[in-house]
Amino acid sequence: MAALARISRLLLAGAPRAPLGRLMSAVAHGEAGAGRTWKILSFVVALPGVGVCMLNCYLKMQHEHERGEFVPYAHLRIRTKPFPWGDGNKTLFHNPHTNPLPTGYEEDH
């Protein structure tokens, strides 16, 4: 067993070692301009894409959303025990405009 360990150490000692980062880099595969390409793509594609998404959100917020009529379905808003906060009937992140209670909306629109 010791002889096997000595042989493996001798074989590994003679092998050239490259740093781990160098083996995983794009330069090791012959793609020296890959970093520059991704940088250009970030500025030309990603940043305008984020800007378009922000514009879309802003324009969607400009008009008022109509909420649907309340229909008291039996399988929705089942309360087997009260919530441990508040009055026990409202969820933790309750919004009176969009989240109905089991009896309907709290405020009229």
Short mmCIF file of N, CA, C and O in Angstrom, two decimals:
data_model
loop_
_atom_site.label_atom_id
_atom_site.label_comp_id
_atom_site.label_asym_id
_atom_site.label_seq_id
_atom_site.Cartn_x
_atom_site.Cartn_y
_atom_site.Cartn_z
N MET A 1 0.81 -1.19 0.00
CA MET A 1 0.00 0.00 0.00
C MET A 1 0.87 1.26 0.00
O MET A 1 0.54 2.23 -0.65
N ALA A 2 1.94 1.21 0.76
CA ALA A 2 2.84 2.35 0.82
C ALA A 2 3.52 2.58 -0.51
O ALA A 2 3.79 3.72 -0.91
N ALA A 3 3.80 1.50 -1.23
CA ALA A 3 4.43 1.63 -2.54
C ALA A 3 3.50 2.33 -3.52
O ALA A 3 3.93 3.16 -4.32
N LEU A 4 2.22 2.04 -3.44
CA LEU A 4 1.23 2.68 -4.31
C LEU A 4 1.17 4.18 -4.02
O LEU A 4 1.07 5.01 -4.95
N ALA A 5 1.24 4.55 -2.76
CA ALA A 5 1.21 5.97 -2.39
C ALA A 5 2.45 6.68 -2.91
O ALA A 5 2.36 7.82 -3.39
N ARG A 6 3.64 6.03 -2.81
CA ARG A 6 4.87 6.65 -3.30
C ARG A 6 4.83 6.84 -4.81
O ARG A 6 5.24 7.87 -5.33
N ILE A 7 4.30 5.84 -5.52
CA ILE A 7 4.22 5.94 -6.99
C ILE A 7 3.28 7.06 -7.40
O ILE A 7 3.58 7.84 -8.30
N SER A 8 2.15 7.15 -6.73
CA SER A 8 1.19 8.21 -7.10
C SER A 8 1.77 9.59 -6.80
O SER A 8 1.56 10.53 -7.55
N ARG A 9 2.54 9.72 -5.69
CA ARG A 9 3.18 11.00 -5.38
C ARG A 9 4.22 11.37 -6.43
O ARG A 9 4.34 12.52 -6.83
N LEU A 10 4.97 10.39 -6.90
CA LEU A 10 5.98 10.65 -7.92
C LEU A 10 5.33 11.06 -9.25
O LEU A 10 5.81 11.96 -9.93
N LEU A 11 4.23 10.40 -9.58
CA LEU A 11 3.54 10.74 -10.83
C LEU A 11 2.93 12.14 -10.76
O LEU A 11 2.98 12.91 -11.71
N LEU A 12 2.34 12.47 -9.61
CA LEU A 12 1.72 13.78 -9.47
C LEU A 12 2.74 14.89 -9.33
O LEU A 12 2.49 16.03 -9.71
N ALA A 13 3.90 14.60 -8.77
CA ALA A 13 4.92 15.63 -8.59
C ALA A 13 5.49 16.08 -9.93
O ALA A 13 5.86 17.23 -10.09
N GLY A 14 5.56 15.18 -10.89
CA GLY A 14 6.13 15.53 -12.18
C GLY A 14 5.14 16.24 -13.10
O GLY A 14 5.52 16.86 -14.08
N ALA A 15 3.83 16.19 -12.78
CA ALA A 15 2.82 16.80 -13.64
C ALA A 15 2.78 18.31 -13.42
O ALA A 15 2.86 18.78 -12.30
N PRO A 16 2.72 19.10 -14.50
CA PRO A 16 2.61 20.55 -14.33
C PRO A 16 1.25 20.90 -13.74
O PRO A 16 0.23 20.33 -14.12
N ARG A 17 1.24 21.84 -12.82
CA ARG A 17 -0.01 22.25 -12.17
C ARG A 17 -0.37 23.66 -12.60
O ARG A 17 0.45 24.56 -12.58
N ALA A 18 -1.62 23.82 -12.96
CA ALA A 18 -2.13 25.14 -13.30
C ALA A 18 -3.05 25.59 -12.18
O ALA A 18 -3.73 24.77 -11.57
N PRO A 19 -3.09 26.85 -11.89
CA PRO A 19 -4.02 27.33 -10.86
C PRO A 19 -5.46 27.01 -11.25
O PRO A 19 -5.81 26.98 -12.43
N LEU A 20 -6.30 26.78 -10.24
CA LEU A 20 -7.68 26.40 -10.49
C LEU A 20 -8.43 27.49 -11.26
O LEU A 20 -9.21 27.20 -12.16
N GLY A 21 -8.18 28.74 -10.93
CA GLY A 21 -8.85 29.84 -11.62
C GLY A 21 -8.49 29.89 -13.09
O GLY A 21 -9.31 30.23 -13.94
N ARG A 22 -7.25 29.53 -13.42
CA ARG A 22 -6.81 29.56 -14.81
C ARG A 22 -7.48 28.45 -15.61
O ARG A 22 -7.82 28.62 -16.77
N LEU A 23 -7.70 27.28 -14.98
CA LEU A 23 -8.37 26.19 -15.69
C LEU A 23 -9.82 26.52 -15.98
O LEU A 23 -10.39 26.06 -16.97
N MET A 24 -10.44 27.31 -15.12
CA MET A 24 -11.87 27.59 -15.28
C MET A 24 -12.12 28.87 -16.06
O MET A 24 -13.26 29.21 -16.34
N SER A 25 -11.11 29.62 -16.40
CA SER A 25 -11.31 30.89 -17.08
C SER A 25 -11.57 30.69 -18.57
O SER A 25 -11.27 29.65 -19.16
N ALA A 26 -12.11 31.70 -19.18
CA ALA A 26 -12.39 31.65 -20.61
C ALA A 26 -11.11 31.67 -21.43
O ALA A 26 -11.07 31.18 -22.55
N VAL A 27 -10.04 32.23 -20.88
CA VAL A 27 -8.78 32.32 -21.60
C VAL A 27 -8.20 30.93 -21.84
O VAL A 27 -7.57 30.68 -22.85
N ALA A 28 -8.43 30.01 -20.93
CA ALA A 28 -7.92 28.66 -21.09
C ALA A 28 -8.56 27.95 -22.27
O ALA A 28 -7.99 27.02 -22.82
N HIS A 29 -9.72 28.41 -22.68
CA HIS A 29 -10.42 27.77 -23.80
C HIS A 29 -10.29 28.57 -25.10
O HIS A 29 -10.98 28.30 -26.06
N GLY A 30 -9.46 29.58 -25.10
CA GLY A 30 -9.21 30.34 -26.32
C GLY A 30 -10.24 31.43 -26.59
O GLY A 30 -10.33 31.91 -27.70
N GLU A 31 -11.01 31.82 -25.58
CA GLU A 31 -12.02 32.86 -25.77
C GLU A 31 -11.59 34.10 -24.99
O GLU A 31 -12.18 34.45 -23.98
N ALA A 32 -10.59 34.77 -25.46
CA ALA A 32 -10.03 35.91 -24.74
C ALA A 32 -10.97 37.10 -24.72
O ALA A 32 -10.96 37.89 -23.79
N GLY A 33 -11.83 37.27 -25.71
CA GLY A 33 -12.74 38.42 -25.77
C GLY A 33 -14.09 38.17 -25.15
O GLY A 33 -15.00 38.99 -25.29
N ALA A 34 -14.28 37.06 -24.46
CA ALA A 34 -15.59 36.72 -23.91
C ALA A 34 -16.02 37.71 -22.83
O ALA A 34 -17.19 38.09 -22.76
N GLY A 35 -15.11 38.14 -22.00
CA GLY A 35 -15.45 39.10 -20.94
C GLY A 35 -15.91 40.42 -21.52
O GLY A 35 -16.87 41.02 -21.04
N ARG A 36 -15.22 40.87 -22.55
CA ARG A 36 -15.60 42.13 -23.21
C ARG A 36 -16.96 42.01 -23.87
O ARG A 36 -17.77 42.92 -23.81
N THR A 37 -17.23 40.84 -24.47
CA THR A 37 -18.52 40.62 -25.12
C THR A 37 -19.66 40.70 -24.11
O THR A 37 -20.68 41.34 -24.36
N TRP A 38 -19.49 40.05 -22.94
CA TRP A 38 -20.55 40.08 -21.93
C TRP A 38 -20.72 41.47 -21.34
O TRP A 38 -21.83 41.87 -20.97
N LYS A 39 -19.64 42.23 -21.24
CA LYS A 39 -19.74 43.59 -20.74
C LYS A 39 -20.55 44.45 -21.71
O LYS A 39 -21.42 45.23 -21.30
N ILE A 40 -20.27 44.33 -22.98
CA ILE A 40 -21.01 45.09 -24.00
C ILE A 40 -22.48 44.67 -24.01
O ILE A 40 -23.38 45.51 -24.07
N LEU A 41 -22.73 43.35 -23.92
CA LEU A 41 -24.12 42.88 -23.89
C LEU A 41 -24.86 43.40 -22.67
O LEU A 41 -26.06 43.70 -22.74
N SER A 42 -24.18 43.51 -21.55
CA SER A 42 -24.82 44.03 -20.34
C SER A 42 -25.30 45.47 -20.55
O SER A 42 -26.40 45.83 -20.14
N PHE A 43 -24.46 46.28 -21.17
CA PHE A 43 -24.83 47.68 -21.37
C PHE A 43 -25.81 47.87 -22.52
O PHE A 43 -26.64 48.77 -22.48
N VAL A 44 -25.73 47.05 -23.56
CA VAL A 44 -26.56 47.24 -24.75
C VAL A 44 -27.91 46.52 -24.64
O VAL A 44 -28.90 47.01 -25.16
N VAL A 45 -27.97 45.40 -23.94
CA VAL A 45 -29.20 44.61 -23.87
C VAL A 45 -29.84 44.68 -22.49
O VAL A 45 -31.03 44.97 -22.35
N ALA A 46 -29.07 44.41 -21.44
CA ALA A 46 -29.65 44.28 -20.11
C ALA A 46 -30.15 45.62 -19.56
O ALA A 46 -31.28 45.69 -19.06
N LEU A 47 -29.35 46.66 -19.62
CA LEU A 47 -29.78 47.94 -19.07
C LEU A 47 -30.98 48.53 -19.82
O LEU A 47 -31.92 49.00 -19.17
N PRO A 48 -31.03 48.53 -21.15
CA PRO A 48 -32.25 48.98 -21.81
C PRO A 48 -33.46 48.08 -21.48
O PRO A 48 -34.59 48.57 -21.39
N GLY A 49 -33.22 46.80 -21.29
CA GLY A 49 -34.32 45.90 -20.91
C GLY A 49 -34.90 46.26 -19.56
O GLY A 49 -36.13 46.25 -19.37
N VAL A 50 -34.05 46.60 -18.61
CA VAL A 50 -34.52 47.04 -17.29
C VAL A 50 -35.29 48.35 -17.43
O VAL A 50 -36.33 48.55 -16.80
N GLY A 51 -34.80 49.24 -18.27
CA GLY A 51 -35.51 50.51 -18.50
C GLY A 51 -36.89 50.31 -19.10
O GLY A 51 -37.85 50.96 -18.69
N VAL A 52 -37.02 49.40 -20.05
CA VAL A 52 -38.32 49.12 -20.66
C VAL A 52 -39.27 48.51 -19.62
O VAL A 52 -40.45 48.86 -19.58
N CYS A 53 -38.76 47.64 -18.78
CA CYS A 53 -39.61 47.05 -17.73
C CYS A 53 -40.07 48.11 -16.74
O CYS A 53 -41.22 48.09 -16.30
N MET A 54 -39.18 49.05 -16.38
CA MET A 54 -39.58 50.13 -15.48
C MET A 54 -40.64 51.02 -16.12
O MET A 54 -41.60 51.43 -15.46
N LEU A 55 -40.50 51.32 -17.40
CA LEU A 55 -41.49 52.12 -18.10
C LEU A 55 -42.83 51.40 -18.15
O LEU A 55 -43.88 52.02 -17.95
N ASN A 56 -42.82 50.10 -18.38
CA ASN A 56 -44.04 49.32 -18.41
C ASN A 56 -44.76 49.37 -17.06
O ASN A 56 -45.97 49.56 -17.00
N CYS A 57 -44.01 49.22 -15.97
CA CYS A 57 -44.61 49.29 -14.63
C CYS A 57 -45.19 50.67 -14.37
O CYS A 57 -46.29 50.79 -13.81
N TYR A 58 -44.48 51.70 -14.76
CA TYR A 58 -44.98 53.06 -14.54
C TYR A 58 -46.27 53.31 -15.32
O TYR A 58 -47.22 53.88 -14.79
N LEU A 59 -46.32 52.88 -16.57
CA LEU A 59 -47.52 53.10 -17.37
C LEU A 59 -48.71 52.28 -16.88
O LEU A 59 -49.85 52.73 -16.94
N LYS A 60 -48.45 51.08 -16.36
CA LYS A 60 -49.53 50.25 -15.82
C LYS A 60 -50.11 50.86 -14.56
O LYS A 60 -51.29 50.68 -14.26
N MET A 61 -49.29 51.57 -13.79
CA MET A 61 -49.78 52.17 -12.55
C MET A 61 -50.59 53.43 -12.79
O MET A 61 -51.28 53.91 -11.88
N GLN A 62 -50.57 53.98 -14.00
CA GLN A 62 -51.24 55.24 -14.27
C GLN A 62 -52.76 55.11 -14.34
O GLN A 62 -53.47 56.04 -14.04
N HIS A 63 -53.27 53.95 -14.71
CA HIS A 63 -54.72 53.80 -14.78
C HIS A 63 -55.22 52.96 -13.62
O HIS A 63 -54.52 52.11 -13.07
N GLU A 64 -56.45 53.24 -13.20
CA GLU A 64 -57.06 52.58 -12.04
C GLU A 64 -57.53 51.18 -12.42
O GLU A 64 -58.12 50.97 -13.47
N HIS A 65 -57.27 50.22 -11.56
CA HIS A 65 -57.69 48.84 -11.79
C HIS A 65 -59.08 48.63 -11.21
O HIS A 65 -59.38 49.05 -10.10
N GLU A 66 -59.92 47.98 -11.98
CA GLU A 66 -61.26 47.64 -11.50
C GLU A 66 -61.19 46.32 -10.75
O GLU A 66 -60.59 45.36 -11.22
N ARG A 67 -61.80 46.26 -9.60
CA ARG A 67 -61.83 45.00 -8.88
C ARG A 67 -63.12 44.27 -9.20
O ARG A 67 -64.17 44.87 -9.43
N GLY A 68 -63.01 42.96 -9.23
CA GLY A 68 -64.15 42.14 -9.59
C GLY A 68 -65.22 42.12 -8.51
O GLY A 68 -64.98 42.45 -7.35
N GLU A 69 -66.38 41.72 -8.92
CA GLU A 69 -67.50 41.62 -7.97
C GLU A 69 -67.24 40.45 -7.03
O GLU A 69 -66.74 39.40 -7.42
N PHE A 70 -67.61 40.62 -5.77
CA PHE A 70 -67.38 39.58 -4.78
C PHE A 70 -68.40 38.45 -4.97
O PHE A 70 -69.60 38.69 -5.03
N VAL A 71 -67.89 37.22 -5.08
CA VAL A 71 -68.72 36.03 -5.15
C VAL A 71 -68.32 35.15 -3.97
O VAL A 71 -67.18 34.71 -3.88
N PRO A 72 -69.24 34.87 -3.05
CA PRO A 72 -68.88 34.10 -1.85
C PRO A 72 -68.80 32.59 -2.11
O PRO A 72 -69.69 31.83 -1.72
N TYR A 73 -67.75 32.15 -2.77
CA TYR A 73 -67.57 30.73 -3.01
C TYR A 73 -67.31 30.02 -1.67
O TYR A 73 -66.62 30.52 -0.80
N ALA A 74 -67.85 28.81 -1.52
CA ALA A 74 -67.75 28.08 -0.26
C ALA A 74 -66.33 27.56 0.00
O ALA A 74 -65.94 27.40 1.16
N HIS A 75 -65.56 27.32 -1.04
CA HIS A 75 -64.22 26.74 -0.86
C HIS A 75 -63.13 27.79 -0.66
O HIS A 75 -61.98 27.44 -0.42
N LEU A 76 -63.45 29.06 -0.76
CA LEU A 76 -62.47 30.12 -0.56
C LEU A 76 -62.66 30.79 0.79
O LEU A 76 -63.76 30.82 1.34
N ARG A 77 -61.58 31.33 1.33
CA ARG A 77 -61.59 32.08 2.58
C ARG A 77 -62.19 31.28 3.73
O ARG A 77 -63.03 31.76 4.49
N ILE A 78 -61.78 30.03 3.87
CA ILE A 78 -62.24 29.18 4.97
C ILE A 78 -61.42 29.53 6.20
O ILE A 78 -60.20 29.54 6.17
N ARG A 79 -62.09 29.81 7.31
CA ARG A 79 -61.42 30.13 8.57
C ARG A 79 -61.83 29.08 9.60
O ARG A 79 -62.90 29.14 10.17
N THR A 80 -60.95 28.09 9.83
CA THR A 80 -61.25 27.07 10.84
C THR A 80 -60.89 27.57 12.23
O THR A 80 -61.46 27.11 13.21
N LYS A 81 -59.91 28.47 12.31
CA LYS A 81 -59.57 29.12 13.58
C LYS A 81 -59.06 30.52 13.25
O LYS A 81 -58.58 30.77 12.14
N PRO A 82 -59.17 31.45 14.17
CA PRO A 82 -58.75 32.83 13.87
C PRO A 82 -57.24 32.95 13.73
O PRO A 82 -56.48 32.18 14.32
N PHE A 83 -56.82 33.94 12.95
CA PHE A 83 -55.41 34.24 12.84
C PHE A 83 -54.89 34.76 14.18
O PHE A 83 -55.64 35.41 14.92
N PRO A 84 -53.63 34.52 14.52
CA PRO A 84 -53.12 34.95 15.83
C PRO A 84 -52.78 36.44 15.91
O PRO A 84 -52.21 36.88 16.89
N TRP A 85 -53.14 37.26 14.92
CA TRP A 85 -52.84 38.68 14.96
C TRP A 85 -54.12 39.46 14.65
O TRP A 85 -55.06 38.96 14.03
N GLY A 86 -54.14 40.69 15.07
CA GLY A 86 -55.26 41.58 14.79
C GLY A 86 -56.58 41.05 15.31
O GLY A 86 -56.67 40.50 16.41
N ASP A 87 -57.61 41.21 14.50
CA ASP A 87 -58.93 40.74 14.91
C ASP A 87 -59.14 39.26 14.60
O ASP A 87 -60.20 38.72 14.90
N GLY A 88 -58.18 38.60 14.00
CA GLY A 88 -58.26 37.18 13.72
C GLY A 88 -58.93 36.84 12.40
O GLY A 88 -58.97 35.68 12.01
N ASN A 89 -59.44 37.84 11.71
CA ASN A 89 -60.16 37.60 10.46
C ASN A 89 -59.36 38.02 9.23
O ASN A 89 -59.62 37.56 8.13
N LYS A 90 -58.40 38.91 9.43
CA LYS A 90 -57.61 39.44 8.30
C LYS A 90 -56.27 38.72 8.23
O LYS A 90 -55.67 38.41 9.25
N THR A 91 -55.79 38.48 7.00
CA THR A 91 -54.48 37.85 6.82
C THR A 91 -53.39 38.83 7.26
O THR A 91 -53.65 40.00 7.53
N LEU A 92 -52.16 38.34 7.33
CA LEU A 92 -51.06 39.17 7.84
C LEU A 92 -50.81 40.38 6.95
O LEU A 92 -50.58 41.47 7.42
N PHE A 93 -50.87 40.22 5.63
CA PHE A 93 -50.65 41.32 4.70
C PHE A 93 -51.98 41.69 4.03
O PHE A 93 -52.10 41.71 2.82
N HIS A 94 -52.97 42.00 4.82
CA HIS A 94 -54.32 42.28 4.31
C HIS A 94 -54.36 43.66 3.67
O HIS A 94 -53.88 44.65 4.21
N ASN A 95 -54.98 43.73 2.49
CA ASN A 95 -55.20 44.99 1.79
C ASN A 95 -56.71 45.13 1.61
O ASN A 95 -57.32 44.35 0.90
N PRO A 96 -57.35 46.09 2.25
CA PRO A 96 -58.81 46.18 2.19
C PRO A 96 -59.35 46.46 0.80
O PRO A 96 -60.51 46.19 0.51
N HIS A 97 -58.50 46.97 -0.10
CA HIS A 97 -58.96 47.26 -1.46
C HIS A 97 -59.00 46.01 -2.34
O HIS A 97 -59.88 45.86 -3.18
N THR A 98 -58.06 45.09 -2.12
CA THR A 98 -57.99 43.93 -3.01
C THR A 98 -58.31 42.60 -2.36
O THR A 98 -58.67 41.66 -3.06
N ASN A 99 -58.18 42.48 -1.03
CA ASN A 99 -58.41 41.21 -0.36
C ASN A 99 -59.76 41.21 0.34
O ASN A 99 -59.94 41.91 1.33
N PRO A 100 -60.71 40.41 -0.12
CA PRO A 100 -62.01 40.37 0.56
C PRO A 100 -61.96 39.49 1.81
O PRO A 100 -61.15 38.58 1.92
N LEU A 101 -62.83 39.80 2.74
CA LEU A 101 -63.04 38.96 3.91
C LEU A 101 -64.06 37.89 3.53
O LEU A 101 -64.64 37.92 2.44
N PRO A 102 -64.36 36.92 4.39
CA PRO A 102 -65.37 35.90 4.03
C PRO A 102 -66.74 36.49 3.72
O PRO A 102 -67.54 35.90 3.00
N THR A 103 -67.03 37.69 4.26
CA THR A 103 -68.33 38.31 4.00
C THR A 103 -68.32 39.29 2.85
O THR A 103 -69.37 39.76 2.43
N GLY A 104 -67.17 39.63 2.31
CA GLY A 104 -67.07 40.57 1.20
C GLY A 104 -65.98 41.61 1.43
O GLY A 104 -65.20 41.51 2.38
N TYR A 105 -65.94 42.61 0.55
CA TYR A 105 -64.94 43.67 0.67
C TYR A 105 -65.29 44.59 1.84
O TYR A 105 -66.45 44.79 2.16
N GLU A 106 -64.27 45.16 2.47
CA GLU A 106 -64.48 46.06 3.60
C GLU A 106 -65.01 47.42 3.16
O GLU A 106 -65.90 47.97 3.79
N GLU A 107 -64.44 47.97 2.13
CA GLU A 107 -64.80 49.32 1.70
C GLU A 107 -65.36 49.27 0.28
O GLU A 107 -64.97 48.46 -0.54
N ASP A 108 -66.27 50.16 0.03
CA ASP A 108 -66.80 50.24 -1.35
C ASP A 108 -65.87 51.10 -2.18
O ASP A 108 -65.27 52.05 -1.72
N HIS A 109 -65.77 50.72 -3.43
CA HIS A 109 -64.84 51.40 -4.33
C HIS A 109 -65.45 52.63 -4.91
O HIS A 109 -66.45 52.87 -5.31
#
